[in-house]
Short mmCIF file of C-alpha atoms and ligand atoms in Angstrom, two decimals:
data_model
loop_
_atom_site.label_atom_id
_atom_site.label_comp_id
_atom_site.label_asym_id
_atom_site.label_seq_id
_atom_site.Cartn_x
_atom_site.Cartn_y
_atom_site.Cartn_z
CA UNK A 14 13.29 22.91 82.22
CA UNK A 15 15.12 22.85 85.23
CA UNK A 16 16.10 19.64 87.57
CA UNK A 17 15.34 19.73 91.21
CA UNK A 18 18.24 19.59 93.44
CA UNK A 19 15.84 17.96 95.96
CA UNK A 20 12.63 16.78 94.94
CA UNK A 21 9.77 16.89 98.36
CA UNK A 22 7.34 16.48 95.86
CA UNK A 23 7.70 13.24 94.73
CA UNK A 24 8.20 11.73 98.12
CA UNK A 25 5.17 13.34 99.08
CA UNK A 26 2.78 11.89 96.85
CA UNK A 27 3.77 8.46 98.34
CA UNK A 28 2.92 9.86 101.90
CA UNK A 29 0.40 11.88 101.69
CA UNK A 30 -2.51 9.83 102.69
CA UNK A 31 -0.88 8.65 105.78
CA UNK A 32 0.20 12.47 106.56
CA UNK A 33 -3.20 13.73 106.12
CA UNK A 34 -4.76 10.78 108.19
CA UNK A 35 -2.49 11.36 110.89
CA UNK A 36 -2.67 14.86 111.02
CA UNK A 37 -6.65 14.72 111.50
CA UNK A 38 -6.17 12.46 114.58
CA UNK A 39 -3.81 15.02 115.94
CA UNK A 40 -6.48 18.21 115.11
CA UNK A 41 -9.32 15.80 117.04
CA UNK A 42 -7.10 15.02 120.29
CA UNK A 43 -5.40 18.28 120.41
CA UNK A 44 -1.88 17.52 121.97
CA UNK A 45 -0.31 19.54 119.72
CA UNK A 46 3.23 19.34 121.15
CA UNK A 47 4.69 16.16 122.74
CA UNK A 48 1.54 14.20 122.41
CA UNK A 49 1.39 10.04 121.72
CA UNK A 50 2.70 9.86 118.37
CA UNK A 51 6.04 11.65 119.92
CA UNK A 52 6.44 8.58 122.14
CA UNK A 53 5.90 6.24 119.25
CA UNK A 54 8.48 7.75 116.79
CA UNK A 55 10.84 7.76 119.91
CA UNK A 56 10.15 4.09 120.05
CA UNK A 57 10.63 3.93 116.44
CA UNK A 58 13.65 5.87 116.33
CA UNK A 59 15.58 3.90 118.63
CA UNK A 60 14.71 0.24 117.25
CA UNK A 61 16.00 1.61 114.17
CA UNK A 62 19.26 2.79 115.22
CA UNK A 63 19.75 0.10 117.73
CA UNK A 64 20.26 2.99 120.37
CA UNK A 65 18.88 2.14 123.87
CA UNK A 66 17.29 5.65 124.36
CA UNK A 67 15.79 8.49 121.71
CA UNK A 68 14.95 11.74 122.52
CA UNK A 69 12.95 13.74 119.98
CA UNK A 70 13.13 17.43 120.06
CA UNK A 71 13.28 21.06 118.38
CA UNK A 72 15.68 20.62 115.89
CA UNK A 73 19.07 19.39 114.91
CA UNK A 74 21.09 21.79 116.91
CA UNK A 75 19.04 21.47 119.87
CA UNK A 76 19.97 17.77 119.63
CA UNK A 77 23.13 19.09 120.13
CA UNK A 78 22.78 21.53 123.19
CA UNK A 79 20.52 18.68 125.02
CA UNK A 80 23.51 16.32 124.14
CA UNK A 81 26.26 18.87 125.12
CA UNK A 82 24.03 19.37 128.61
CA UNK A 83 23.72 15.78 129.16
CA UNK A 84 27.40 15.17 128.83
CA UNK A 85 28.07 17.97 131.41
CA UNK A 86 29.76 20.95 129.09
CA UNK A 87 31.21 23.51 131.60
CA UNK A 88 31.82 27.05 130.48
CA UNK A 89 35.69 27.28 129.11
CA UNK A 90 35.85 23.29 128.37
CA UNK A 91 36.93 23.08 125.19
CA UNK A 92 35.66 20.20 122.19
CA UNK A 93 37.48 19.09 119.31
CA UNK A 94 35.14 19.86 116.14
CA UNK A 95 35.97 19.58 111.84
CA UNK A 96 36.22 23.16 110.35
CA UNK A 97 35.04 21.71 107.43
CA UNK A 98 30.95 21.11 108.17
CA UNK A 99 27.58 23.26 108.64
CA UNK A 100 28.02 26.03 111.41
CA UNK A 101 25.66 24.36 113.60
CA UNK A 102 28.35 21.47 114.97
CA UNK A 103 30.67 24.38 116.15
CA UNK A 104 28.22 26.67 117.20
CA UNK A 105 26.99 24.80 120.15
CA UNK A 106 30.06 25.41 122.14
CA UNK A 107 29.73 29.17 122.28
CA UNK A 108 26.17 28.96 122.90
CA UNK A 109 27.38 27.33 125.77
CA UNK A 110 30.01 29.39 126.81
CA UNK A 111 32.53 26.65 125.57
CA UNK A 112 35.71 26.51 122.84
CA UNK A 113 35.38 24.87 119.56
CA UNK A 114 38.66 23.64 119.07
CA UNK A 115 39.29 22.83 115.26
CA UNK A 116 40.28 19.81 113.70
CA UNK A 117 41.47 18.82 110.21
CA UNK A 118 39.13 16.09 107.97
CA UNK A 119 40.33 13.34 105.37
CA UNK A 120 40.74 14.24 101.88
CA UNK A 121 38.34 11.18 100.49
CA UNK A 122 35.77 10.72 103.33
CA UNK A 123 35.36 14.75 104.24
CA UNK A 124 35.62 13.59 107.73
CA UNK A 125 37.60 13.85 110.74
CA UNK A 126 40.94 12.49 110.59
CA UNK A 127 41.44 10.33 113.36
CA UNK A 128 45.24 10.92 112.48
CA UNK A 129 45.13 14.61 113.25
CA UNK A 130 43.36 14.51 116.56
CA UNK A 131 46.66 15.00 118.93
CA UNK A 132 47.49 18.20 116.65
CA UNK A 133 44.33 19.76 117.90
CA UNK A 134 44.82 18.36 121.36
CA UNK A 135 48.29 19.85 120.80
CA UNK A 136 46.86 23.28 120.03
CA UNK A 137 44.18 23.41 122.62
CA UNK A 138 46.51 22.68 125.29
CA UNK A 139 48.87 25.90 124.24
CA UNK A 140 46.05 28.15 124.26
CA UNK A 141 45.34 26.79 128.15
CA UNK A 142 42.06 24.98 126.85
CA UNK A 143 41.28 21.64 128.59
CA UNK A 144 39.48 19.27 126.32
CA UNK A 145 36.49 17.24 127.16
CA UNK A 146 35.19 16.10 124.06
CA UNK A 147 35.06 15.21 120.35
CA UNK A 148 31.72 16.30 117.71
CA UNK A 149 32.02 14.16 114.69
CA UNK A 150 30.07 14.86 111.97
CA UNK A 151 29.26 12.92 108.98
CA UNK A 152 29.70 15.01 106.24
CA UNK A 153 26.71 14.54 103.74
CA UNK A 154 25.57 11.50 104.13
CA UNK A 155 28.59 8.75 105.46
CA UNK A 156 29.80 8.58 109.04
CA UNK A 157 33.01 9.63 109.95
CA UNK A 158 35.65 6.64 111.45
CA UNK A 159 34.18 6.44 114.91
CA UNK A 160 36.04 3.45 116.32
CA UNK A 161 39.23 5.31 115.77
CA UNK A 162 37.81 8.66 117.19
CA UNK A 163 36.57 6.21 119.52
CA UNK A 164 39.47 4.96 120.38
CA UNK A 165 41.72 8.29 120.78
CA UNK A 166 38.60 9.71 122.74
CA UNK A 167 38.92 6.65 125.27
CA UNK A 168 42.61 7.21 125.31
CA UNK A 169 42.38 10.57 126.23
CA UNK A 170 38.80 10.27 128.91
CA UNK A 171 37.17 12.25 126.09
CA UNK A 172 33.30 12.05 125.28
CA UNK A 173 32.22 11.89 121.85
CA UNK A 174 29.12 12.91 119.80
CA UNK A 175 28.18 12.15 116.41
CA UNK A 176 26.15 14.69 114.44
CA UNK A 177 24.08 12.74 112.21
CA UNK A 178 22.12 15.23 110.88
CA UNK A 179 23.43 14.36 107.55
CA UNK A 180 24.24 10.70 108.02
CA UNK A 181 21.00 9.29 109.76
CA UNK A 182 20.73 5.93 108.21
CA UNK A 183 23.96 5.14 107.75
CA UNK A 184 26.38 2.29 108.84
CA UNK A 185 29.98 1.61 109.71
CA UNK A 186 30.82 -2.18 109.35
CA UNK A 187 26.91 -3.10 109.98
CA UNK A 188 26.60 -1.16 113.25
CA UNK A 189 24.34 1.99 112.33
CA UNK A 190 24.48 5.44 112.94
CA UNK A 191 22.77 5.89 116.77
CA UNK A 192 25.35 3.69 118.43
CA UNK A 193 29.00 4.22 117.18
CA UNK A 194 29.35 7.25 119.76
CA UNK A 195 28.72 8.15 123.12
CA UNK A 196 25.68 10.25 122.05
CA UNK A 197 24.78 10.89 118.34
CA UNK A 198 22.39 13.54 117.16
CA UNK A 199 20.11 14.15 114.11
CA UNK A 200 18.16 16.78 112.50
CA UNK A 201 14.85 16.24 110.21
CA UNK A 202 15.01 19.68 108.68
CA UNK A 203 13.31 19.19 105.81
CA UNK A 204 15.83 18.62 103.43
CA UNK A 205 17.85 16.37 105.49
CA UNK A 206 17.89 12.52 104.55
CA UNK A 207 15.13 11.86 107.26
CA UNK A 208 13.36 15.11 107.43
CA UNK A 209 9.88 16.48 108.69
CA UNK A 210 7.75 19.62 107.52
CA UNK A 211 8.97 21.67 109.96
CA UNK A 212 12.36 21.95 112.60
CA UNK A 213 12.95 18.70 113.98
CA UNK A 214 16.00 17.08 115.40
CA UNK A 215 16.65 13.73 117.86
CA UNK A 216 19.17 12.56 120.23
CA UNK A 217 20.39 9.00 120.65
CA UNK A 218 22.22 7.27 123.41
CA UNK A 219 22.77 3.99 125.63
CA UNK A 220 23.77 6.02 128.49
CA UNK A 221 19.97 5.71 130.83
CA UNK A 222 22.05 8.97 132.85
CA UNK A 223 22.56 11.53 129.82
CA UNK A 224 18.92 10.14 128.41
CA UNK A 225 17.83 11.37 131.72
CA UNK A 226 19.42 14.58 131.44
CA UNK A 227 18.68 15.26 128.63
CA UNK A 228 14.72 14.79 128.94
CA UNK A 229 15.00 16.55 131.70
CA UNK A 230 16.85 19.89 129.64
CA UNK A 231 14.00 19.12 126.85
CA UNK A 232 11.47 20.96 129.04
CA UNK A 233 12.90 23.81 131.00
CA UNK A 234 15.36 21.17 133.44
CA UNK A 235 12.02 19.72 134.89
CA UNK A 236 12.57 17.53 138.01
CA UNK A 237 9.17 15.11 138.67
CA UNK A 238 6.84 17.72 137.54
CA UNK A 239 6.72 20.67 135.34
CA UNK A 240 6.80 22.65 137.94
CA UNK A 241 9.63 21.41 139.58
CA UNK A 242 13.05 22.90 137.80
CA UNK A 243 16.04 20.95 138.96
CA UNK A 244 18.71 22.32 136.34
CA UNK A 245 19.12 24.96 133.67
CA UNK A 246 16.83 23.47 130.27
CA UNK A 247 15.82 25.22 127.61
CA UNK A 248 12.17 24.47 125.05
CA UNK A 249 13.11 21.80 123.35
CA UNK A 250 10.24 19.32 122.12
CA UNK A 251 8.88 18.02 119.05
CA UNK A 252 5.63 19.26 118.11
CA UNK A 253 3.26 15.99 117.36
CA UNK A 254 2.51 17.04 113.56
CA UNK A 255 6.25 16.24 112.71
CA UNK A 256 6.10 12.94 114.22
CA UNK A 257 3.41 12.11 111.93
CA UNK A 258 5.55 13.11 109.01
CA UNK A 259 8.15 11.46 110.60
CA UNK A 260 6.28 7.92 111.71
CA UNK A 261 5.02 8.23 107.46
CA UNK A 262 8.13 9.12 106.22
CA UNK A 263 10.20 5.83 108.02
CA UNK A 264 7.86 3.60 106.19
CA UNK A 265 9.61 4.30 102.85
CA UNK A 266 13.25 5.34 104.36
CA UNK A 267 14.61 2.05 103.48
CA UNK A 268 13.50 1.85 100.14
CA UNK A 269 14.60 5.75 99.74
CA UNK A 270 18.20 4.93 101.16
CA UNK A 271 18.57 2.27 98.27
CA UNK A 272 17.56 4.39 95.25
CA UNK A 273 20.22 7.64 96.82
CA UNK A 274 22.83 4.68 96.43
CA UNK A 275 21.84 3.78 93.15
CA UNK A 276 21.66 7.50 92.09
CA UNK A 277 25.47 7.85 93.86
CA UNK A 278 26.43 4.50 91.57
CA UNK A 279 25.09 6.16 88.44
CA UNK A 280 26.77 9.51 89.19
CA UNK A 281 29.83 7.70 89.59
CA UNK A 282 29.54 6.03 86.52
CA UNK A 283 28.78 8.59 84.35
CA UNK A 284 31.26 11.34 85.90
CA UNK A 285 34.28 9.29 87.39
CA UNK A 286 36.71 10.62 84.44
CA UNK A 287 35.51 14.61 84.81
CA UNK A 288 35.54 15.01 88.50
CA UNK A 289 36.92 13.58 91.92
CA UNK A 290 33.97 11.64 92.77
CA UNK A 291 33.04 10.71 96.40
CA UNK A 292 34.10 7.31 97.50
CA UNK A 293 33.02 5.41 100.63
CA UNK A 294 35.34 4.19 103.41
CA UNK A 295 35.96 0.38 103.46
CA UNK A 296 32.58 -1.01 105.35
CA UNK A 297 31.29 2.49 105.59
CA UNK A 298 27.37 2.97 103.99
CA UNK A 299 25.54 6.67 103.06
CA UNK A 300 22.60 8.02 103.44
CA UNK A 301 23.88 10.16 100.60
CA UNK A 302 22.16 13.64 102.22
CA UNK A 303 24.60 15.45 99.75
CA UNK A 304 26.68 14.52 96.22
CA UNK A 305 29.18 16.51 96.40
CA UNK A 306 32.49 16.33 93.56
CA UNK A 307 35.47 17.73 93.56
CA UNK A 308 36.78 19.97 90.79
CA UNK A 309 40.08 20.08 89.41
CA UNK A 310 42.42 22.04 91.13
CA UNK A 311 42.02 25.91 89.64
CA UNK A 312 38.90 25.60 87.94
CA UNK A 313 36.67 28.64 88.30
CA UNK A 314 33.96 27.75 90.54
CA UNK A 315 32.04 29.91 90.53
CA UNK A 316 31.80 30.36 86.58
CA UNK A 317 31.20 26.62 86.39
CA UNK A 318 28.14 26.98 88.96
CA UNK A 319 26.53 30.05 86.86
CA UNK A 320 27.02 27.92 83.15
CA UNK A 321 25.64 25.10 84.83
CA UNK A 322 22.47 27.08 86.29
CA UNK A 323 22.04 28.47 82.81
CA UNK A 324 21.35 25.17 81.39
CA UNK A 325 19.07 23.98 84.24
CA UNK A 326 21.22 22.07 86.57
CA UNK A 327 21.37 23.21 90.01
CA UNK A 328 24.55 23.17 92.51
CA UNK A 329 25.10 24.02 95.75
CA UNK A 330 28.54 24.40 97.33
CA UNK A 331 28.43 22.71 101.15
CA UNK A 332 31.54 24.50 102.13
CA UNK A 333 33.00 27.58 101.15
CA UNK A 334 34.23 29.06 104.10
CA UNK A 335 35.82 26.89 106.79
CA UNK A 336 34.22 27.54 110.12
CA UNK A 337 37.45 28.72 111.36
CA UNK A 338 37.62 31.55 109.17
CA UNK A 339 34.14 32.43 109.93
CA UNK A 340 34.36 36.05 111.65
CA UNK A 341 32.93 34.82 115.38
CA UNK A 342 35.04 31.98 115.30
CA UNK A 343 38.55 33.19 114.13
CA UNK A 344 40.15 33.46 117.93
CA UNK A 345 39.84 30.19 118.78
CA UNK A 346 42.25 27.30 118.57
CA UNK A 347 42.84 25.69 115.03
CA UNK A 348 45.19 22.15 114.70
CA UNK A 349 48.20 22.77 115.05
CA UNK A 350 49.02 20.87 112.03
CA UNK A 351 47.21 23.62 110.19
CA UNK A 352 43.94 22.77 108.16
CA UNK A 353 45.65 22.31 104.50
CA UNK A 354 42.50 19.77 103.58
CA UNK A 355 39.96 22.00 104.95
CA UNK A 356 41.26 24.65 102.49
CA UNK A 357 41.50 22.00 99.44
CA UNK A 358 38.11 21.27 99.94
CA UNK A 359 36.43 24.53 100.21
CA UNK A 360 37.63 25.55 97.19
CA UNK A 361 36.97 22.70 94.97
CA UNK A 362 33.79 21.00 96.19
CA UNK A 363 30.26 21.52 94.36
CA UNK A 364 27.46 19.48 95.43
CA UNK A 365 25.19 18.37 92.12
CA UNK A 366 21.37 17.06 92.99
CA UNK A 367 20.75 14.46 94.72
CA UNK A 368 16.98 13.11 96.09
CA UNK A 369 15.61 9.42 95.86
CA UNK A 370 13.63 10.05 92.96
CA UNK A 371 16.61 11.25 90.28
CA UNK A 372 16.19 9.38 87.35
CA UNK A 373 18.92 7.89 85.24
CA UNK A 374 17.65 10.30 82.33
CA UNK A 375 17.88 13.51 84.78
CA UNK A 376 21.91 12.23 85.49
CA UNK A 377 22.49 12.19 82.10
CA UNK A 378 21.77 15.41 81.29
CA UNK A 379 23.69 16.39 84.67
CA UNK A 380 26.66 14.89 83.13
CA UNK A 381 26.59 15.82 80.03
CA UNK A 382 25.88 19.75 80.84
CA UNK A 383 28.78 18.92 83.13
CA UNK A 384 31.31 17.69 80.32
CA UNK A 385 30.61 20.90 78.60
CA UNK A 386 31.23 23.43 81.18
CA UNK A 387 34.49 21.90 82.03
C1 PLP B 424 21.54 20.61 109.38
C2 PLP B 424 22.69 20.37 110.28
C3 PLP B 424 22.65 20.69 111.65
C4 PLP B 424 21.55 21.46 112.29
O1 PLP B 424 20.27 20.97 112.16
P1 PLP B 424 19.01 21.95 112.31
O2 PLP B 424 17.86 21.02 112.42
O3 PLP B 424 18.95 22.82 111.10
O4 PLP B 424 19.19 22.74 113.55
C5 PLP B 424 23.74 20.35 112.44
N1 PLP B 424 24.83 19.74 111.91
C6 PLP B 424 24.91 19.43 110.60
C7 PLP B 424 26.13 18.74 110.09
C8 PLP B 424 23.85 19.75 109.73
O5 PLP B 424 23.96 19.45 108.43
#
């Protein structure tokens, strides 16, 4: 018998009426893609976050070109970006026609080091890149120190954006995730802490300009009608049956946020003396998208991974290659402090399950299965 390293299921069965309901009022009124229930998760969206303006659209990375479009991006500007996260936060600025310019993250958090900014600035600035902005990202499931990335940003006239697609519902000293950056952007993949049954992603912002913009980029750069095409957009809406996922799936997101934090307290309770467990920031919550350990140094991965798959227990390793030494992104400017914790991390991480509904019984096994590989 194998445990689930996420578990749909379960959360489904709590849904399910509500999905189905809403899904037959969307077959009987037939706007399939931006229809009402669109503009009512919007609504919802931002009175959750406490962000002024939400934008739902195609998915998480689209979040991020409708951000990066709404805060201007030029061709050749270059944006400070971790190595260490999903190729999706990088990959935006190529897209674009832009630099990623890389940037080390802190040992304990897995996010960018507010310390190491000026080494990337440092870098960029040799290679003849001028930097306009910082992505954050916060790394499965807590955000990254945004009042000091805040702070260097403002210091330097730099915008910043926080992918959330990992850390939606999260906090930093009470404030949530939607307002601790100039623009913050999540993705409801499925798997993702907040996630739909299809590609989904949303941008949040105070700025009434950039939420402007970027409604306008949603469809095709549209002026006052359709038809009218004022700037370069792109197809980027929300089809209507994920907001009625969505809309069913924020009734219990609360109550789901609560039981991944007393899965993480249980995890680090039972595994605190095998592995480097994750720890929170001082005033920092998680949404907990990911558990992710860290191995002694020199273990064999990889042979740990396999023993542990043999006896049921699924892992996933979030990441082993630093974007940076990703083949399409190796010419472009790394800190110039070097990325020493980047490399720590993707050798030694491995992410164990982690959903809602993990019982205390399903850790235990995790652990123990654990304590015998190692
Ligand atoms: C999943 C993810 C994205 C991209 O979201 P999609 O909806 O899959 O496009 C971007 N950044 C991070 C950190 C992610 O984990």
């Amino acid at each position: 018998m194998s445990i689930p390293f996420i578990d749909l299921k379960s959360q489904q069965s709590r849904i399910r009426d509500k999905v189905e309901a809403g899904f037959a009022a969307v077959l009987d009124h037939g706007a399939y893609i931006m229809g009402p229930e669109v503009g009512a998760l919007e609504a919802r969206l931002a009175d959750w976050s406490g962000a002024k303006h939400n934008i739902a659209c195609s998915s998480g990375t689209d979040a991020l070109l409708l951000a990066l479009s709404g805060l201007g991006l030029q061709p050749g500007d270059g944006v400070i970006v971790p190595s260490f996260t999903f190729a999706a936060s990088a990959e935006v600025m190529p897209v674009m026609g832009a630099v990623p310019v890389f940037a080390e993250v802190e040992h304990d958090s897995f996010n960018l080091d507010p310390n190491k900014l000026d080494a990337a600035m440092d870098s960029a600035r040799k290679a003849g890149i001028k930097v306009v902005g910082i992505i954050g990202v916060g790394l499965f499931g807590q955000p990254a120190n945004y009042p000091a990335i805040m702070d260097f940003a403002a210091h330097h006239d730099l915008w910043v954006i926080d992918d959330a697609a990992q850390s939606f519902g999260a906090s930093w000293h009470g404030t949530s995730v939607g307002q601790l950056a100039h623009v913050t952007c999540t993705s409801f993949f499925p798997a993702k802490p907040l996630g739909c049954y299809g590609d989904g992603g949303a941008v949040f912002t105070d700025d009434d300009k950039i939420a402007e913009i970027i409604r306008s980029c949603r469809v095709h750069g549209m002026g006052k009608t359709k038809y009218d095409n004022i700037r370069i957009g792109m197809t980027g809406r929300l089809d209507t049956m994920q907001a009625v996922v969505l809309d069913a799936k924020l009734d219990i997101f609360a109550d789901e946020l609560t039981a991944r934090q007393t899965v993480a307290d249980r995890y680090a309770a039972m595994l605190g003396n095998m592995v480097e467990i994750p720890s929170l920031s001082a005033g920092a919550t998680s949404s907990w998208a990911q558990y992710s350990v860290k191995l002694p140094a020199g273990s064999d991965r990889d042979a740990i991974c396999a023993r542990l798959g043999e006896a049921g227990v699924p892992t996933a390793i979030y990441y082993p290659i630093p974007m940076h030494q990703q083949p399409p992104y190796q010419h472009y400017p790394v800190s110039a402090d070097g990325l020493a914790v980047t490399h720590d991390l993707c050798a030694r991480v491995m992410a164990l399950p982690m959903h809602p509904y993990l019982t205390e019984d399903a850790q235990h096994i995790i652990a123990s299965e654990l304590r015998k590989v190692l």
